[in-house]
Coordinates of C-alpha atoms and ligand atoms in Angstrom, one line a residue:
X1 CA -10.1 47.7 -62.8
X2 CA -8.0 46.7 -59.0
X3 CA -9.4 50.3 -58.4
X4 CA -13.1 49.0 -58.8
X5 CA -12.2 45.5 -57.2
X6 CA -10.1 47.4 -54.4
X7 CA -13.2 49.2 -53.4
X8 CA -15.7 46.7 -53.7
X9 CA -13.6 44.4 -51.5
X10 CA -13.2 47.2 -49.1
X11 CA -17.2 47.8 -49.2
X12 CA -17.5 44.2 -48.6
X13 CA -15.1 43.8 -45.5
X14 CA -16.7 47.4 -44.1
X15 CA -20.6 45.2 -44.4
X16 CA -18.8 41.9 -42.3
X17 CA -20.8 42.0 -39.0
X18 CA -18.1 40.9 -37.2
X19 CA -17.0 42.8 -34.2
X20 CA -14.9 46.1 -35.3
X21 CA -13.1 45.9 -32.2
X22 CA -12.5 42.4 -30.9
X23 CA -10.4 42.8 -28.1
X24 CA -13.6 44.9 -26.8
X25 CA -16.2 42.1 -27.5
X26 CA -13.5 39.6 -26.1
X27 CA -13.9 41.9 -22.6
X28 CA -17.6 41.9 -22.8
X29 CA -18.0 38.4 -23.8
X30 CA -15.9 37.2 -21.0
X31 CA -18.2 39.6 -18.2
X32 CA -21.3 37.5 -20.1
X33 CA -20.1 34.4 -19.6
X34 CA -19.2 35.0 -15.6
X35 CA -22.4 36.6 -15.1
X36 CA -24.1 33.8 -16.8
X37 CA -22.4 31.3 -14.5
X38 CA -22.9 33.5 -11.6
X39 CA -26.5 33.9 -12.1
X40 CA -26.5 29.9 -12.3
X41 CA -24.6 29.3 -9.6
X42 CA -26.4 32.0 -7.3
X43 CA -29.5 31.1 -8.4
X44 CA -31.0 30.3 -5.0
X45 CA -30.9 33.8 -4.1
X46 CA -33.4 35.2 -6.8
X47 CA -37.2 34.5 -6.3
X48 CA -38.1 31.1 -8.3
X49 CA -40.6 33.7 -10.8
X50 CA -42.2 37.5 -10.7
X51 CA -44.7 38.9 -12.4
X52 CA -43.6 41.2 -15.6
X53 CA -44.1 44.9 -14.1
X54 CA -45.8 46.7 -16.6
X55 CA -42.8 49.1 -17.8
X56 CA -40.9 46.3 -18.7
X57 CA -43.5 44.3 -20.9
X58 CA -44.2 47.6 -22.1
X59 CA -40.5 48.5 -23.4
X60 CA -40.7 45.7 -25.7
X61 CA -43.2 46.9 -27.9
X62 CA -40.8 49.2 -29.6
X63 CA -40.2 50.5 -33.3
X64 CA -37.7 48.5 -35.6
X65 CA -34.6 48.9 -34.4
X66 CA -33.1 50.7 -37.6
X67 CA -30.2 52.0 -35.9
X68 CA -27.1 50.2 -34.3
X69 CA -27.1 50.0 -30.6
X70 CA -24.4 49.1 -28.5
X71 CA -23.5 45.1 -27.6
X72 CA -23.3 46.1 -23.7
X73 CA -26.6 48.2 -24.0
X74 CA -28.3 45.3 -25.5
X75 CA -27.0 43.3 -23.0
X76 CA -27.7 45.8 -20.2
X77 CA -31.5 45.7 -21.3
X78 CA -31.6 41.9 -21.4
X79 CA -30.0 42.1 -18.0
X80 CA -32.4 44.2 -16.8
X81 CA -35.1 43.1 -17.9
X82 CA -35.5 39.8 -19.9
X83 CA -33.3 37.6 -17.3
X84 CA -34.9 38.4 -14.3
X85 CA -38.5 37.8 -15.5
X86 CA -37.8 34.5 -17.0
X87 CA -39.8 31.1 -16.4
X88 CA -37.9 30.2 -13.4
X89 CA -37.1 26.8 -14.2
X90 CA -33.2 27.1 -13.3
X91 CA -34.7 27.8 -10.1
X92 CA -34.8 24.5 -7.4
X93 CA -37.9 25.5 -6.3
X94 CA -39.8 25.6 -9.4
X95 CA -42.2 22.5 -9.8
X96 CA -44.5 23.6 -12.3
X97 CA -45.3 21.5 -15.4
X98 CA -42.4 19.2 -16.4
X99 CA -39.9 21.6 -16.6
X100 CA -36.0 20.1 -16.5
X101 CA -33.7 22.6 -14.9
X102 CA -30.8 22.7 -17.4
X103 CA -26.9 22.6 -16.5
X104 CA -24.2 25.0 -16.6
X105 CA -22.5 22.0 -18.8
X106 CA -25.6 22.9 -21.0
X107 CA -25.1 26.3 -21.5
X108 CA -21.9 26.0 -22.2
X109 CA -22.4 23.4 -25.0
X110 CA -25.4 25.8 -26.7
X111 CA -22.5 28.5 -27.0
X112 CA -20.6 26.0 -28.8
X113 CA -22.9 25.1 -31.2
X114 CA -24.0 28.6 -32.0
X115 CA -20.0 29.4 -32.7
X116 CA -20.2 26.6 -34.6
X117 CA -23.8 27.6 -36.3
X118 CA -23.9 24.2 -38.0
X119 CA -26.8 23.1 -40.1
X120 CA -27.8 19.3 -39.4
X121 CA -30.7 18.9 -41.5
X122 CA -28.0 17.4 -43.9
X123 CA -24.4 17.1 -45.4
X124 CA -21.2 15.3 -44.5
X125 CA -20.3 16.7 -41.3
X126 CA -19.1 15.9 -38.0
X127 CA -22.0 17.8 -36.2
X128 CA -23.8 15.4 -37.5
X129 CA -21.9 12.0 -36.7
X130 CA -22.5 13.9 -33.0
X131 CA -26.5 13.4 -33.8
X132 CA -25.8 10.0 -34.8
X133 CA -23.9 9.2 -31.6
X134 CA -26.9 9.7 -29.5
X135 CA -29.2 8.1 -31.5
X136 CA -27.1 5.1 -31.3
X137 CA -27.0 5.3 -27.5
X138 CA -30.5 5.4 -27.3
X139 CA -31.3 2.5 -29.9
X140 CA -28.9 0.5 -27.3
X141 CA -30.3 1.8 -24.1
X142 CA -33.9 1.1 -25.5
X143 CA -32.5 -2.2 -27.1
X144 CA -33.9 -1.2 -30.3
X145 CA -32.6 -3.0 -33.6
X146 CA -30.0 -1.8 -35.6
X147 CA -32.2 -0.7 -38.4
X148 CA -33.6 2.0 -36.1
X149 CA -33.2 5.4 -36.7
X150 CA -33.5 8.8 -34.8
X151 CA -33.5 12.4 -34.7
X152 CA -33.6 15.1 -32.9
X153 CA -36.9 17.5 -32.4
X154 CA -38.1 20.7 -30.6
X155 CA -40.0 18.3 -28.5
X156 CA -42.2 15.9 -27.5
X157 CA -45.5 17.2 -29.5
X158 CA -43.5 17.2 -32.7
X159 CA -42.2 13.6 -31.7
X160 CA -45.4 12.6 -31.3
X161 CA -46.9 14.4 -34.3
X162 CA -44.1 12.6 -36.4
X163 CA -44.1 8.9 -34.8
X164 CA -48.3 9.5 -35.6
X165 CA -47.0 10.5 -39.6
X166 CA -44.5 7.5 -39.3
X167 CA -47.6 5.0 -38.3
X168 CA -49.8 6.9 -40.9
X169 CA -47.5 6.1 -43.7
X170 CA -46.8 2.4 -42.7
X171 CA -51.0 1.9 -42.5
X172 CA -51.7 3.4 -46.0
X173 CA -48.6 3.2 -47.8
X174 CA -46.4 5.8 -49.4
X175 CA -48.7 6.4 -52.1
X176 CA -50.9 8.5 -49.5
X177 CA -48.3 10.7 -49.7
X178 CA -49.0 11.6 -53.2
X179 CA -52.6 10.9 -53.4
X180 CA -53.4 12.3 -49.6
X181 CA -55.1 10.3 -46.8
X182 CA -58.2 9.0 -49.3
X183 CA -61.1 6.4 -48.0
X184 CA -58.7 4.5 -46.1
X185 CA -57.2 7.4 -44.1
X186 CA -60.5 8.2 -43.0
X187 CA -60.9 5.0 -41.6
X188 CA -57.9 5.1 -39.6
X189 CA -58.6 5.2 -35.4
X190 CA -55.8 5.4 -32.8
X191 CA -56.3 4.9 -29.4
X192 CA -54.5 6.5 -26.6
X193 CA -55.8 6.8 -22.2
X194 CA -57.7 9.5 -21.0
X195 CA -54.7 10.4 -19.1
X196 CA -52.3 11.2 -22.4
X197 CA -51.0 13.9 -23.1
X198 CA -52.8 16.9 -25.3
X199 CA -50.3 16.9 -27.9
X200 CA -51.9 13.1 -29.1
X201 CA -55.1 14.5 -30.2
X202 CA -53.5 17.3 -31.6
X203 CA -51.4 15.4 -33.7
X204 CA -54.2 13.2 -35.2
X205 CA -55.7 17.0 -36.1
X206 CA -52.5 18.0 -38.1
X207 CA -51.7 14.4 -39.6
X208 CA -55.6 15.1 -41.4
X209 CA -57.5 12.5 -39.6
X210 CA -59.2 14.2 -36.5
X211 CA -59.5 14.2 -33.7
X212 CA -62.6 12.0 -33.0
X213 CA -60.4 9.3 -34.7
X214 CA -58.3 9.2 -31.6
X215 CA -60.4 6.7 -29.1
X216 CA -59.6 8.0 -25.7
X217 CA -60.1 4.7 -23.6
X218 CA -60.4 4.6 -19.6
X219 CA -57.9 4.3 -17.2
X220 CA -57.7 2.3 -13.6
X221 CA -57.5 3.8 -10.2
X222 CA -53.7 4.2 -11.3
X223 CA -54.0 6.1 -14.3
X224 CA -52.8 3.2 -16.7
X225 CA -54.6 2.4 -19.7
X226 CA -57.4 0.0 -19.4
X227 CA -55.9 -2.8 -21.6
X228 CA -59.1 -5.2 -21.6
X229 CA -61.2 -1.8 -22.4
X230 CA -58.9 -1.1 -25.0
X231 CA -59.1 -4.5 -26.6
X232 CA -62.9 -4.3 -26.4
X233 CA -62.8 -0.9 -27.9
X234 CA -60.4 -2.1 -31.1
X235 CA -62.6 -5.1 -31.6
X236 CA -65.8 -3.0 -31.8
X237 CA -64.0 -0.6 -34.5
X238 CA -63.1 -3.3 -36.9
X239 CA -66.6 -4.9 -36.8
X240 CA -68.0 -1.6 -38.0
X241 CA -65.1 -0.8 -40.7
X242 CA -62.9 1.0 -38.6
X243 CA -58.7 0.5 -39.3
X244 CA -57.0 0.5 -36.0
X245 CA -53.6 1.8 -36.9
X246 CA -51.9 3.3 -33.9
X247 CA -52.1 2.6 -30.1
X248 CA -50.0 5.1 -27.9
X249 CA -49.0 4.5 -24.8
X250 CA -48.2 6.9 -21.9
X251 CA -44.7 6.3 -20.3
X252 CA -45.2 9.5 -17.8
X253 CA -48.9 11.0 -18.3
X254 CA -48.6 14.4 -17.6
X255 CA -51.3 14.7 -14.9
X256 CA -49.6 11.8 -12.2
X257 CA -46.6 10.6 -13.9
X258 CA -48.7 7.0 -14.4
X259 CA -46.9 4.3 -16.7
X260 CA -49.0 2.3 -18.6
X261 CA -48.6 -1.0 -19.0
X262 CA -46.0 -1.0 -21.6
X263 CA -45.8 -5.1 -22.0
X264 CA -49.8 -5.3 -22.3
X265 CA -49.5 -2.9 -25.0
X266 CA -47.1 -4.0 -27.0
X267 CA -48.9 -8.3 -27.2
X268 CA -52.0 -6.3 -27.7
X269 CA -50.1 -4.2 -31.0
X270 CA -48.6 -7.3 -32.5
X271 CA -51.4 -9.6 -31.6
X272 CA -53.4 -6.3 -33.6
X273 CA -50.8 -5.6 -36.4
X274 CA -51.0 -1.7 -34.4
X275 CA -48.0 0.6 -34.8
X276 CA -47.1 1.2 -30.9
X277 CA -46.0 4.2 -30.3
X278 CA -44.7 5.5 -26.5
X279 CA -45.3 9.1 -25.2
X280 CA -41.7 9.0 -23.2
X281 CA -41.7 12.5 -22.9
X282 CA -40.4 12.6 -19.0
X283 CA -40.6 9.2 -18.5
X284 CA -38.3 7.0 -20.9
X285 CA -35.3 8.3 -19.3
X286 CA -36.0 6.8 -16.0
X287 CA -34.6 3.7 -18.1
X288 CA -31.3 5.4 -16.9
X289 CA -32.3 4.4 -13.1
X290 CA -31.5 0.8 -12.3
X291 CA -34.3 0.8 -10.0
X292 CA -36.7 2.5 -11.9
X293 CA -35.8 0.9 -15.2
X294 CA -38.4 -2.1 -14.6
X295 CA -41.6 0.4 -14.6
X296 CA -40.5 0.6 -18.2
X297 CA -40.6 -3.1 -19.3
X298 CA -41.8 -3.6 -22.7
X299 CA -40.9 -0.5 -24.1
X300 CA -37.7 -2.3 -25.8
X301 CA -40.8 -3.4 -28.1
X302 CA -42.0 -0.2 -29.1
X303 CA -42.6 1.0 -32.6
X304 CA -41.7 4.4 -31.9
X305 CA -40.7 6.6 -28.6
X306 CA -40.9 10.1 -28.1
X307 CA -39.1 11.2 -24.9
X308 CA -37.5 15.1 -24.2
X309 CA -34.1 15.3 -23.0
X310 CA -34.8 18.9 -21.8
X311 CA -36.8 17.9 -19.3
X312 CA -35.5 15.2 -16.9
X313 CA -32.4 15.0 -19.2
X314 CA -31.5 18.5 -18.1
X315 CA -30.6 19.7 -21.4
X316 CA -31.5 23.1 -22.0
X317 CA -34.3 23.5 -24.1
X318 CA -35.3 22.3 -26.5
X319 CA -34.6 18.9 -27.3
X320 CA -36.5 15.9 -27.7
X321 CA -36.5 13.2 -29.6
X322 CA -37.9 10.6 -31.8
X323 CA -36.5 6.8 -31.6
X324 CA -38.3 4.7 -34.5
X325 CA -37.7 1.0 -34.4
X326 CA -37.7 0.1 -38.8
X327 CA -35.2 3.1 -40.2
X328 CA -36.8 2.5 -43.6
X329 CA -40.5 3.0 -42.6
X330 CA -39.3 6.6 -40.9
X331 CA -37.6 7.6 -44.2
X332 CA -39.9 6.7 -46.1
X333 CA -42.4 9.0 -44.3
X334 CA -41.1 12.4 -44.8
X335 CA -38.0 11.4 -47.4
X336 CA -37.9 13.4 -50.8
X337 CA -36.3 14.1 -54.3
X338 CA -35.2 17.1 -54.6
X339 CA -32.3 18.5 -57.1
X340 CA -30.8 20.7 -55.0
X341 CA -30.7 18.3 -52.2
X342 CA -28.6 15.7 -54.5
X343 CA -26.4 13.1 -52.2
X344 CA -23.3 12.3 -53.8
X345 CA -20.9 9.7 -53.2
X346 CA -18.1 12.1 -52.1
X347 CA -17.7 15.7 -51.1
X348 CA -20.0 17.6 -48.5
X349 CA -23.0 16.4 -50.2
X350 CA -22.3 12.6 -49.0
X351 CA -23.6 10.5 -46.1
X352 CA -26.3 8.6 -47.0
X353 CA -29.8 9.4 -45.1
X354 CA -29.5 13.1 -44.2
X355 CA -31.7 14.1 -40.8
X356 CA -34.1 16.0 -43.6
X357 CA -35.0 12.6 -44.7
X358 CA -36.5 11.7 -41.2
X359 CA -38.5 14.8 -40.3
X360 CA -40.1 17.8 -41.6
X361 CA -37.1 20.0 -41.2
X362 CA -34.9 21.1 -43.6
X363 CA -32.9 23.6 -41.8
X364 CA -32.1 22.6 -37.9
X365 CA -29.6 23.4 -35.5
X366 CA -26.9 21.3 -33.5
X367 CA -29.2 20.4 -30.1
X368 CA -27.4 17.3 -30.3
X369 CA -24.3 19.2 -29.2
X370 CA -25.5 20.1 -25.6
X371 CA -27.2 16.2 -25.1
X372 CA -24.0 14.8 -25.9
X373 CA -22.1 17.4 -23.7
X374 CA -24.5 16.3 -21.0
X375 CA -24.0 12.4 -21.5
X376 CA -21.3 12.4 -22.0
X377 CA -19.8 15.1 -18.8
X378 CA -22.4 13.4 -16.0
X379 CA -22.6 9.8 -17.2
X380 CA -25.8 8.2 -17.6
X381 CA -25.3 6.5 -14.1
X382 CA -25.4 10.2 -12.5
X383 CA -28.6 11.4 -14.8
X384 CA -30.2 8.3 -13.8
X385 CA -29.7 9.1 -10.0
X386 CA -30.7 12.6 -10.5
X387 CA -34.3 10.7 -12.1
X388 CA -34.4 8.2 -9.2
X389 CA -33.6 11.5 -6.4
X390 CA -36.0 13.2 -7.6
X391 CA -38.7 10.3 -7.6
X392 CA -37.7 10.0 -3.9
X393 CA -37.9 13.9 -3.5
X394 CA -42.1 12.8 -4.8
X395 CA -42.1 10.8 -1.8
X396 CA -41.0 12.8 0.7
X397 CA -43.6 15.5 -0.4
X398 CA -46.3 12.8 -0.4
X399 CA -44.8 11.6 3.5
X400 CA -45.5 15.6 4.1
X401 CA -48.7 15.8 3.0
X402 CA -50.5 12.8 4.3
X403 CA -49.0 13.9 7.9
X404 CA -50.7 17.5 7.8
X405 CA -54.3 17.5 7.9
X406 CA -54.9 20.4 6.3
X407 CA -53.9 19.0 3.3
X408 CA -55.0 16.1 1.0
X409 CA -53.5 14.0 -1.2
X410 CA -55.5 13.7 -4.5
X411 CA -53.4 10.9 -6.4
X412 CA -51.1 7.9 -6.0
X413 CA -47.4 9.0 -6.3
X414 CA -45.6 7.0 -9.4
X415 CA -43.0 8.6 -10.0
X416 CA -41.7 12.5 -9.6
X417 CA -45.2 14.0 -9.3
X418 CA -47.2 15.2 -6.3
X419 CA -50.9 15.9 -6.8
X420 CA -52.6 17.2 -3.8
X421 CA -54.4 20.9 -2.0
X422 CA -55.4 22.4 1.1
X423 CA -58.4 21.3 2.7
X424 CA -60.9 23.8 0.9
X425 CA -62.3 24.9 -2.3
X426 CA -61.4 24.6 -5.6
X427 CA -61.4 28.9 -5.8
X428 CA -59.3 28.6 -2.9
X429 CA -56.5 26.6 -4.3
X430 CA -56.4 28.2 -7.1
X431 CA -55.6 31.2 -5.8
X432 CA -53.1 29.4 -3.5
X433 CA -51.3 28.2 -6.3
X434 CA -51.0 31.8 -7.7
X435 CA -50.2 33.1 -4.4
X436 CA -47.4 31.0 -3.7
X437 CA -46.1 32.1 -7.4
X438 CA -46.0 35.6 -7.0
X439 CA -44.5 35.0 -3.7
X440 CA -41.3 33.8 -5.7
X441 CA -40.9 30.9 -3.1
X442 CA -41.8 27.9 -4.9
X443 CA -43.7 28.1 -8.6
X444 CA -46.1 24.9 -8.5
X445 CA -48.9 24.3 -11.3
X446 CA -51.9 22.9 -11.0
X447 CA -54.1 19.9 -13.0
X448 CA -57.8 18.4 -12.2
X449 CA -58.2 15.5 -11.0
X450 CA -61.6 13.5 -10.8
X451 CA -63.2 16.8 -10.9
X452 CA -61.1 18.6 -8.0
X453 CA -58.5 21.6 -8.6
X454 CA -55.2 20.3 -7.6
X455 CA -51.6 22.0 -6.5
X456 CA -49.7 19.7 -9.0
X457 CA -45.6 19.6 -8.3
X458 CA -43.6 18.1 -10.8
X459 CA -40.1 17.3 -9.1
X460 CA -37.4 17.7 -12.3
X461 CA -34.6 19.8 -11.5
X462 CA -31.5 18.6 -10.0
X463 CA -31.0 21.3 -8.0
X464 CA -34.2 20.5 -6.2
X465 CA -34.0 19.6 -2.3
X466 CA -35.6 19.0 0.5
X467 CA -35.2 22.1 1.7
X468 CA -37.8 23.6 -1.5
X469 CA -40.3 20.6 -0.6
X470 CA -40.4 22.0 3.1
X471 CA -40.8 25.7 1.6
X472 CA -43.6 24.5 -0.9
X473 CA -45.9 23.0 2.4
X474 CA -44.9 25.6 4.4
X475 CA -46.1 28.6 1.2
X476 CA -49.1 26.4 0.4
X477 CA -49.9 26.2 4.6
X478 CA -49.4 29.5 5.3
X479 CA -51.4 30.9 1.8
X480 CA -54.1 28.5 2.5
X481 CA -54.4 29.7 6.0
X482 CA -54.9 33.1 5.2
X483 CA -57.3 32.5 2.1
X484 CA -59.2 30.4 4.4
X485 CA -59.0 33.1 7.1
X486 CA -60.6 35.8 4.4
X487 CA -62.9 33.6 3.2
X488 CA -64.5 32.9 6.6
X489 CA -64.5 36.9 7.3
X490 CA -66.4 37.4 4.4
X491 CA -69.2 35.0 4.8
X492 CA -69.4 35.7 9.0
X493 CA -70.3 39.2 8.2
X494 CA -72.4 39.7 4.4
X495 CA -72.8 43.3 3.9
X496 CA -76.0 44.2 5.0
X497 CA -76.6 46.2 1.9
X498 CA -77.2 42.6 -0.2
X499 CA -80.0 41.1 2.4
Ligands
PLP501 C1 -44.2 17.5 -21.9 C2 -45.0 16.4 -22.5 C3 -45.3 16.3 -23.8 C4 -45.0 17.5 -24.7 O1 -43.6 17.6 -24.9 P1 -43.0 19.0 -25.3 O2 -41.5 18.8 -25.3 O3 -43.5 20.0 -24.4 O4 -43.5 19.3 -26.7 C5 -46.0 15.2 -24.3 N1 -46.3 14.2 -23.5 C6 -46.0 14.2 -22.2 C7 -46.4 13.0 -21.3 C8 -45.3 15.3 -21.6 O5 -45.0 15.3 -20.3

């Protein structure tokens, strides 16, 4: 009999997949970790992005690894050839998107929470006290009730997704739940600008209710909702039978970084009885900026706001987040019985709502671990500096732009976004934008705007300086040049062959 248990336990210890040899993985750990920090802290010396070569994308189309391989050749091939070929967005120079640029506090905070490898979709825990901390400073720095809740998300589209589940729920009542969206669901209408972001119309496609149910009303010369066209708009829909349920506001569009105008909204929603919802995704954290702070009246009055830490947070990704003013209306969305998800009154089964009650999660890691580590080690004074720097870094590219003629600028700078492009064609910037890509000296994107291609830079990262503005004119003024240059060769002399 201890024979049999002797060699069972001895089975069991040999199947442990910890290290066999930890002094060894200590060594190799430690060599991570500096070269981790190194390649953060060097980062300036690597191009911002380049291309996948073909050999590399290739060697990751291999057979199950059924075999053991070695911790430092696994590492050696992630060295080789996952790091270097990675977004870029560490980089100061990338501008693409809305990208944040993460922090070495960051990293450091993700190991953490994988050595801790909590589970916060529930349980008595102190990871999850951690979740609750920041969702308490963000019902005070949004002055939301204390009957608000929170939780974290992978981002902003699922934020939005959920705040449109949230509004759902509140319209039709809990018993859609059971008996699914009905007559009256398909009767709901939500109304965002033109300028909001894709993820809106998505979400109205996943809650069940389409997208031709999300009105898409007309902005001004600024990009901000048109508040008399909405009203017009919601008044025409409930003459014909239509329920408005949901108006959502864009605090950041994607394209130009407009703000709509968040009090408007919000008279408009009560006035209305409309659950108002606020796309913060970049943009509610410039409430961390004293002076930017005002561009975001009204959004204290919110129903809902989604808004992404990992992007002018700096968090790494992902993380965002979804603020809901009435706790009880965002349980009772997604909350449900379930046996073996029993709360008790003591034991690790305790603590009342449980994050799985507030989201479609069950399982979900700590990424409150790394926000908090980021609050809490820079201060929301610093992070709202960094916001405000980088809206003044916006400018400064704008000041560029408008003093080179052979560039134009293509829309009004709000906040941390420059839209603008070389005095030619649309095929021309495009391939301008590409160019100055591959050449691993700045990684723009690009949006359209009023029918025109544009070189679209997103200002984000903290590392981000002058010195990458001046390298992003100078890369777009010298590609430009030479496109322009080719493109004149080739129409001076047509082959003869085509006339
Ligand atoms: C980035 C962004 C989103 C989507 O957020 P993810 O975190 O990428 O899911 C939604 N709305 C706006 C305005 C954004 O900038």
């Amino acid at each position: 009999m201890n024979e049999i248990i002797r060699s069972t336990q001895a089975g069991v210890t040999g199947a442990s997949l910890d290290p066999q040899d930890w002094s060894e993985f200590r060594a190799l750990a430690h060599r991570v970790l500096d070269e981790t920090i190194d390649s953060i802290a060097n980062i300036r010396a690597r191009p911002v992005w380049q291309p996948i070569p073909d050999d590399v994308r290739a060697s990751f189309r291999a057979d199950v690894p059924r075999e053991a391989t070695d911790l430092a050749d696994v590492y050696r091939e992630f060295s080789e050839s996952v790091a270097p070929y990675a977004t870029g967005n560490v980089h100061p120079g990338f501008m693409g998107w809305v990208h944040g640029g993460g922090t070495a506090v960051g990293m450091l905070a993700e190991m953490l929470a994988a050595g801790l490898n909590a589970n916060l979709g529930g349980r008595d825990h102190m990871p999850i006290e951690v979740e609750r901390q920041i969702v308490e400073w963000m019902r005070r720095l949004f002055a939301f009730p204390e009957s608000a809740s929170g939780i974290f998300v992978t981002g902003t589209s699922m934020a939005n997704l959920m705040a449109v589940l949230v509004a759902r729920t509140s319209a039709l009542g809990t018993l859609a739940r059971q008996h699914g969206i009905g007559n009256d669901g398909a009767l709901l209408t939500a109304y965002a600008s033109k300028a909001a972001h894709g993820c809106i119309s998505r979400a109205m496609d996943i809650a069940g209710l389409g997208t031709d149910a999300l009105r898409k009303i007309d902005v001004d010369a600024d990009h901000r909702i048109d508040v008399a066209a909405l009203r017009a708009q919601v008044a025409i829909d409930r003459e014909v039978g239509f329920k408005p349920f949901l108006v959502v506001a864009s605090a950041g569009t994607v394209d130009i970084g407009a703000i709509d105008d968040l009090k408007a909204l919000a008279t408009l929603c009560r006035e209305e009885g409309i659950w108002f919802h606020v796309d913060g995704a970049f943009g509610a954290l410039a409430i961390l900026s004293p002076e930017l702070a005002p561009l975001l009246d009204g959004i204290e009055l919110a129903d809902s706001i989604a808004l992404d830490f990992h992007k002018w947070g700096q968090v790494p990704y992902d993380a965002g987040f979804l603020l809901v003013r009435d706790g009880e209306q965002h349980r009772q969305a997604f909350a449900q019985p379930a046996a073996y998800l029993r709360r008790e009154a003591r034991g690790l089964a305790a603590g009342a709502v449980w994050p799985c009650d507030l989201g479609p999660d069950l399982s979900r890691g700590f990424r409150a671990l790394k926000t908090w580590f980021t609050l809490k080690t820079f201060g929301t004074d610093r992070l709202g500096a960094v916001i405000a720097r980088s809206c003044a870094l916006a400018k400064y590219l704008e000041a560029r732009v408008l003093a080179e003629p052979r560039l134009e600028l293509l829309a009004p700078v709000n906040l941390n976004i420059v839209c603008f492009r070389y005095r030619a064609d649309d095929a021309i910037n495009r391939e301008i934008v590409a160019d100055v890509q591959e050449s691993g000296i700045a990684a723009p994107s690009s949006t359209t705007l009023d029918g025109k291609f544009a070189i679209r830079a997103a200002i984000v990262n903290h590392r981000t300086d002058e010195t990458d503005i001046d390298a992003l004119v100078s890369a777009v003024l010298e590609f430009g040049t030479r496109r322009c240059g080719d493109a004149l060769i080739e129409t001076e002399s047509p082959p003869l062959a085509a006339q």
